[in-house]
């Protein structure tokens, strides 16, 4: 019997076949089980002779089953390894990919450029109190400057004395940062701002970047150098010429609007040179009242600030001409003007990636 069983075990070609042999031998009504049961009906002498044989047979069969099982499993694994290969060097299948929006890309470029000059990135809320958006910036209620910006007012909440607003500029981040970090400080604050305005060059939501430096003995020379260094790095040209025009902002004194020179290249107006001028940002020395509103002593601390439209910076560098398309979410526009996720701006690589 043992040979017959062992033959059937080695003849089993699959695991289910092998298991059938196991059941036939060792299962409830298996052959060996039957032999074991028969021991009970034997007299002591016969049992003393038969029992070791039957137990040895069971051992032998169990061992043969286990070996065959391992052999079949190994063969199955080898077969799988040989047939189920994948080629990891194949390119990934084509799939719809998004792009990094030019506004995000420009914000990253700005952070990179200003980080090199020792500026941190600051943030503030887009829903702002009138104190931060206006009053602390030296624009008291009924000040005509408030009318300069077409403000979106929110419904006042229960118990709220004054309606909050969608911030009309990134300047309130100046106040929040001075309150939080004190002086000295160097920050830029890029972000969304809102004004009730809409045409080819205005959208109700757009982006600004604010710059703020507070330290001792800061003067307009620092402002001009910083802006020139920033714009040369951003436009990646050495021939960037700035022109500062006297202007008025309630939160700076003196205030200057900054124009950048342009010239014609192959029939296109490009930034660089000085054939003509276009305005790119507003700036000035932080008004002593603003510094005092943040709890700092204006006799000890001075500073400069500037505010600049990010969307416009993107248009000037990357050649889009309609601002509204920035916010249409048209995938074709994004494919054309967007950036690949790995085009991370670095100064050493050229911030334009
Ligand atoms: N907040 C101004 C605006 O939105 C821009 C601006 C001008 C910001 C001069 C400044 C500044 O920090 O110094 O029109």
Coordinates of C-alpha atoms and ligand atoms in Angstrom, one line a residue:
X1 CA 0.0 0.0 0.0
X2 CA 2.8 2.4 0.8
X3 CA 4.3 2.2 -2.7
X4 CA 0.9 2.8 -4.3
X5 CA 0.3 5.9 -2.2
X6 CA 3.8 7.3 -2.7
X7 CA 3.4 6.8 -6.5
X8 CA 0.1 8.7 -6.4
X9 CA 1.8 11.5 -4.4
X10 CA 4.6 11.9 -6.8
X11 CA 2.2 11.7 -9.8
X12 CA 0.1 14.6 -8.5
X13 CA 0.7 17.5 -10.9
X14 CA -1.3 20.2 -9.2
X15 CA -1.9 21.2 -5.6
X16 CA -5.7 20.2 -5.8
X17 CA -4.7 16.8 -7.1
X18 CA -2.2 16.4 -4.3
X19 CA -4.8 17.4 -1.8
X20 CA -7.1 14.7 -3.2
X21 CA -4.4 12.2 -2.5
X22 CA -4.0 13.5 1.1
X23 CA -7.7 13.2 1.8
X24 CA -7.8 9.7 0.3
X25 CA -5.0 8.7 2.7
X26 CA -5.3 10.7 5.8
X27 CA -8.8 12.2 5.6
X28 CA -11.7 11.0 7.8
X29 CA -12.4 8.0 5.7
X30 CA -8.9 7.7 4.3
X31 CA -6.9 4.5 3.9
X32 CA -4.4 5.2 6.6
X33 CA -7.1 6.5 8.9
X34 CA -8.9 3.3 8.5
X35 CA -5.7 1.4 9.3
X36 CA -5.3 3.4 12.5
X37 CA -8.8 2.7 13.5
X38 CA -8.3 -1.0 12.9
X39 CA -5.7 -1.0 15.7
X40 CA -8.5 -0.8 18.3
X41 CA -9.9 -4.2 17.2
X42 CA -6.6 -6.0 17.3
X43 CA -5.3 -8.2 20.2
X44 CA -2.3 -6.8 22.0
X45 CA 0.3 -8.9 20.3
X46 CA -0.8 -8.1 16.8
X47 CA -1.2 -4.4 17.7
X48 CA 2.4 -4.4 19.1
X49 CA 3.6 -5.6 15.7
X50 CA 1.2 -3.6 13.5
X51 CA 1.1 -0.2 15.3
X52 CA 4.7 0.8 14.6
X53 CA 4.3 -0.1 10.9
X54 CA 1.1 1.9 10.5
X55 CA 2.5 4.9 12.3
X56 CA 5.7 4.7 10.2
X57 CA 3.5 4.5 7.1
X58 CA 1.6 7.6 8.2
X59 CA 4.9 9.4 8.8
X60 CA 6.2 8.4 5.4
X61 CA 3.1 9.6 3.6
X62 CA 2.9 12.8 5.5
X63 CA 6.5 13.6 4.7
X64 CA 6.0 12.7 1.0
X65 CA 2.9 14.9 0.8
X66 CA 4.8 17.8 2.4
X67 CA 7.8 17.5 0.0
X68 CA 5.5 17.2 -3.0
X69 CA 3.6 20.3 -1.9
X70 CA 6.8 22.3 -1.6
X71 CA 7.9 21.1 -5.0
X72 CA 4.6 22.1 -6.6
X73 CA 4.6 25.5 -5.0
X74 CA 8.1 26.2 -6.0
X75 CA 7.3 25.2 -9.6
X76 CA 4.2 27.4 -9.6
X77 CA 6.2 30.4 -8.3
X78 CA 8.9 29.8 -11.0
X79 CA 6.2 29.7 -13.6
X80 CA 4.7 33.0 -12.4
X81 CA 8.1 34.7 -12.2
X82 CA 8.8 33.5 -15.8
X83 CA 5.5 34.6 -17.2
X84 CA 4.2 37.6 -15.2
X85 CA 7.1 40.0 -15.8
X86 CA 6.6 43.8 -16.2
X87 CA 9.1 46.1 -17.8
X88 CA 9.7 49.0 -15.5
X89 CA 11.6 50.8 -18.1
X90 CA 8.5 51.3 -20.2
X91 CA 7.2 54.9 -20.3
X92 CA 4.1 55.6 -18.2
X93 CA 0.9 55.6 -20.3
X94 CA -0.3 58.9 -21.6
X95 CA -2.8 60.5 -19.2
X96 CA -4.3 63.9 -18.9
X97 CA -1.9 66.1 -16.9
X98 CA -2.5 69.4 -15.3
X99 CA -0.1 72.3 -15.2
X100 CA 1.1 74.8 -12.7
X101 CA -0.8 78.1 -13.2
X102 CA 1.4 81.0 -14.2
X103 CA 0.3 83.0 -11.1
X104 CA 1.5 80.1 -8.9
X105 CA 4.7 79.9 -10.8
X106 CA 5.4 83.6 -10.6
X107 CA 4.6 83.5 -6.8
X108 CA 7.2 80.8 -6.5
X109 CA 9.7 82.9 -8.5
X110 CA 9.1 85.9 -6.2
X111 CA 9.6 83.8 -3.1
X112 CA 12.8 82.4 -4.5
X113 CA 14.2 85.9 -5.5
X114 CA 13.3 87.5 -2.3
X115 CA 14.5 84.6 -0.1
X116 CA 17.9 85.3 -1.6
X117 CA 17.6 88.9 -0.3
X118 CA 16.7 87.6 3.2
X119 CA 12.9 88.1 2.9
X120 CA 10.4 85.6 4.5
X121 CA 7.0 84.9 3.1
X122 CA 4.1 86.3 5.2
X123 CA 0.4 85.6 5.0
X124 CA -2.9 87.2 6.1
X125 CA -6.6 86.5 5.8
X126 CA -8.6 87.3 2.6
X127 CA -11.6 88.3 4.7
X128 CA -10.2 91.3 6.6
X129 CA -11.5 93.8 9.1
X130 CA -11.7 97.4 8.1
X131 CA -9.1 98.2 10.7
X132 CA -6.5 96.1 9.0
X133 CA -7.5 96.8 5.5
X134 CA -7.9 100.6 5.9
X135 CA -7.7 102.3 9.3
X136 CA -4.3 100.9 10.5
X137 CA -2.9 101.8 7.1
X138 CA -3.7 105.5 7.8
X139 CA -7.0 105.4 5.8
X140 CA -9.5 106.5 8.5
X141 CA -13.3 106.3 7.8
X142 CA -14.5 108.9 5.4
X143 CA -10.9 109.2 4.1
X144 CA -11.2 109.8 0.3
X145 CA -8.6 107.0 -0.2
X146 CA -11.1 104.4 0.8
X147 CA -13.2 105.3 -2.3
X148 CA -10.1 104.7 -4.5
X149 CA -10.6 101.0 -4.0
X150 CA -14.0 99.4 -5.0
X151 CA -14.4 97.4 -1.9
X152 CA -16.6 94.3 -1.4
X153 CA -18.3 94.6 2.0
X154 CA -19.6 91.6 3.8
X155 CA -22.9 91.5 5.7
X156 CA -22.0 92.3 9.3
X157 CA -22.3 89.3 11.5
X158 CA -24.4 89.3 14.7
X159 CA -22.8 91.6 17.2
X160 CA -20.2 92.8 14.8
X161 CA -19.9 96.6 15.0
X162 CA -18.4 96.9 11.6
X163 CA -18.7 94.8 8.4
X164 CA -15.7 92.9 7.3
X165 CA -14.4 93.3 3.8
X166 CA -12.7 91.1 1.2
X167 CA -9.2 92.6 1.4
X168 CA -8.6 95.1 -1.4
X169 CA -4.9 94.8 -1.2
X170 CA -2.1 92.8 0.5
X171 CA -1.1 95.9 2.6
X172 CA -3.0 94.7 5.7
X173 CA -0.4 91.9 5.9
X174 CA 2.1 94.7 6.7
X175 CA 0.2 95.5 9.9
X176 CA -0.4 91.9 10.9
X177 CA 3.3 91.0 10.4
X178 CA 4.6 94.1 12.3
X179 CA 2.2 93.3 15.2
X180 CA 3.2 89.6 15.2
X181 CA 7.0 89.8 14.6
X182 CA 8.0 93.3 15.6
X183 CA 11.1 94.8 14.1
X184 CA 13.4 94.4 12.3
X185 CA 11.7 92.4 9.6
X186 CA 11.8 91.7 5.9
X187 CA 8.8 90.0 4.3
X188 CA 6.9 89.6 1.1
X189 CA 3.2 88.7 1.2
X190 CA 1.8 87.3 -2.0
X191 CA -1.9 86.6 -2.2
X192 CA -5.4 87.1 -3.6
X193 CA -7.1 90.5 -3.4
X194 CA -10.6 91.6 -4.4
X195 CA -12.2 94.7 -6.0
X196 CA -15.5 95.3 -7.7
X197 CA -14.1 95.8 -11.1
X198 CA -14.2 93.8 -14.4
X199 CA -12.9 94.4 -17.9
X200 CA -9.9 93.1 -20.1
X201 CA -7.4 94.4 -17.6
X202 CA -9.4 94.1 -14.3
X203 CA -10.9 91.0 -12.6
X204 CA -12.8 91.1 -9.3
X205 CA -10.2 88.8 -7.8
X206 CA -6.5 89.3 -8.7
X207 CA -3.1 88.9 -7.0
X208 CA -0.7 91.2 -5.4
X209 CA 2.6 90.9 -3.7
X210 CA 3.4 93.2 -0.8
X211 CA 7.0 93.9 0.3
X212 CA 7.9 95.3 3.7
X213 CA 11.3 96.1 5.3
X214 CA 11.4 97.6 8.8
X215 CA 14.8 98.3 10.3
X216 CA 16.9 101.2 11.6
X217 CA 18.0 103.9 9.2
X218 CA 16.2 102.5 6.2
X219 CA 15.9 105.1 3.3
X220 CA 14.7 105.3 -0.2
X221 CA 18.0 104.1 -1.6
X222 CA 17.4 100.7 0.0
X223 CA 14.0 100.7 -1.7
X224 CA 15.3 101.5 -5.1
X225 CA 18.1 99.0 -4.9
X226 CA 15.8 96.3 -3.7
X227 CA 13.3 96.9 -6.5
X228 CA 16.0 97.1 -9.2
X229 CA 17.5 93.8 -8.0
X230 CA 14.1 92.1 -7.8
X231 CA 13.0 93.2 -11.3
X232 CA 16.4 92.3 -12.9
X233 CA 16.2 88.8 -11.4
X234 CA 12.5 88.4 -12.3
X235 CA 12.8 89.5 -15.9
X236 CA 16.2 87.9 -16.2
X237 CA 17.7 90.9 -17.9
X238 CA 20.5 93.3 -16.8
X239 CA 19.1 96.2 -18.8
X240 CA 16.1 96.8 -16.6
X241 CA 15.7 100.6 -16.0
X242 CA 13.4 102.0 -13.3
X243 CA 11.8 105.4 -13.0
X244 CA 10.3 106.6 -9.8
X245 CA 7.5 109.1 -9.9
X246 CA 6.2 111.0 -6.9
X247 CA 2.8 109.7 -5.9
X248 CA 0.4 109.4 -3.1
X249 CA -0.5 106.5 -0.9
X250 CA -1.9 107.1 2.6
X251 CA 0.4 104.5 4.2
X252 CA 3.7 105.8 2.8
X253 CA 5.4 109.1 2.9
X254 CA 7.0 109.9 0.6
X255 CA 5.3 107.6 -2.0
X256 CA 6.6 106.7 -5.4
X257 CA 5.1 104.9 -8.4
X258 CA 7.6 102.8 -10.2
X259 CA 7.8 102.5 -13.9
X260 CA 9.9 100.0 -15.8
X261 CA 11.4 100.9 -19.2
X262 CA 10.4 98.9 -22.3
X263 CA 11.8 98.6 -25.8
X264 CA 10.6 97.1 -29.1
X265 CA 12.1 93.7 -30.0
X266 CA 11.0 92.1 -33.3
X267 CA 7.9 94.2 -33.3
X268 CA 7.0 93.3 -29.7
X269 CA 7.1 95.5 -26.7
X270 CA 9.4 93.9 -24.1
X271 CA 10.6 94.9 -20.7
X272 CA 14.2 96.3 -20.8
X273 CA 15.7 99.4 -22.2
X274 CA 14.0 102.8 -22.0
X275 CA 12.1 103.5 -25.2
X276 CA 8.9 103.9 -23.1
X277 CA 7.7 103.4 -19.6
X278 CA 5.0 101.3 -17.9
X279 CA 3.9 101.4 -14.4
X280 CA 4.6 98.2 -12.4
X281 CA 4.2 99.0 -8.7
X282 CA 3.5 101.4 -5.9
X283 CA 5.9 102.0 -3.1
X284 CA 7.2 104.4 -0.5
X285 CA 8.6 104.9 3.0
X286 CA 6.2 103.4 5.6
X287 CA 4.2 106.2 7.2
X288 CA 5.3 106.9 10.8
X289 CA 1.6 106.6 11.8
X290 CA 1.4 103.1 10.3
X291 CA 4.5 102.1 12.3
X292 CA 3.0 103.5 15.5
X293 CA -0.3 101.8 14.8
X294 CA 1.6 98.5 15.0
X295 CA 3.0 99.4 18.4
X296 CA 6.5 100.3 17.2
X297 CA 8.3 103.5 17.8
X298 CA 8.6 105.4 14.5
X299 CA 11.6 107.4 15.8
X300 CA 13.5 104.1 16.2
X301 CA 12.1 102.1 13.2
X302 CA 11.8 103.1 9.6
X303 CA 11.0 101.1 6.6
X304 CA 9.9 100.8 3.0
X305 CA 7.0 99.0 1.4
X306 CA 5.8 98.2 -2.0
X307 CA 2.8 96.6 -3.7
X308 CA 2.8 95.0 -7.1
X309 CA 0.2 93.2 -9.2
X310 CA 1.3 89.6 -9.8
X311 CA -1.0 88.9 -12.7
X312 CA 0.5 91.8 -14.5
X313 CA 4.0 90.7 -13.8
X314 CA 3.1 87.3 -15.2
X315 CA 1.6 88.9 -18.4
X316 CA 4.7 91.0 -18.9
X317 CA 7.1 88.1 -18.6
X318 CA 5.1 85.3 -20.3
X319 CA 3.2 87.3 -22.9
X320 CA -0.5 86.8 -22.2
X321 CA -2.6 89.7 -23.1
X322 CA -6.1 89.1 -21.6
X323 CA -6.2 89.0 -17.8
X324 CA -9.7 87.4 -17.8
X325 CA -8.3 84.2 -19.4
X326 CA -6.2 83.7 -16.2
X327 CA -9.3 82.7 -14.3
X328 CA -11.4 80.9 -17.0
X329 CA -9.9 77.5 -16.1
X330 CA -9.6 76.7 -19.8
X331 CA -7.4 73.6 -20.0
X332 CA -6.1 74.6 -23.4
X333 CA -4.9 78.0 -22.0
X334 CA -3.3 76.2 -19.1
X335 CA -1.5 73.7 -21.4
X336 CA -0.1 76.6 -23.4
X337 CA 0.8 79.0 -20.6
X338 CA 1.2 76.6 -17.6
X339 CA 4.3 75.1 -16.2
X340 CA 5.3 71.5 -15.5
X341 CA 5.2 70.5 -11.9
X342 CA 8.9 69.9 -11.9
X343 CA 9.8 73.4 -13.3
X344 CA 10.6 74.6 -9.8
X345 CA 12.1 78.1 -10.1
X346 CA 15.6 78.4 -8.7
X347 CA 17.9 81.4 -9.0
X348 CA 20.8 79.2 -10.2
X349 CA 18.6 77.6 -12.9
X350 CA 17.1 81.0 -14.0
X351 CA 13.8 81.7 -12.1
X352 CA 11.9 81.5 -15.4
X353 CA 12.6 77.7 -15.4
Ligands
LIG1 N1 -1.8 98.8 -1.6 C1 -1.6 99.6 -2.8 C2 -2.7 99.2 -3.8 O1 -3.2 98.2 -3.8 C3 -0.3 99.3 -3.4 C4 0.9 99.8 -2.6 C5 1.4 101.0 -2.8 C6 1.4 99.0 -1.6 C7 2.4 101.5 -2.1 C8 2.4 99.5 -0.8 C9 3.0 100.8 -1.1 O2 3.0 98.8 0.1 O3 4.0 101.2 -0.4 O4 -3.0 100.0 -4.7

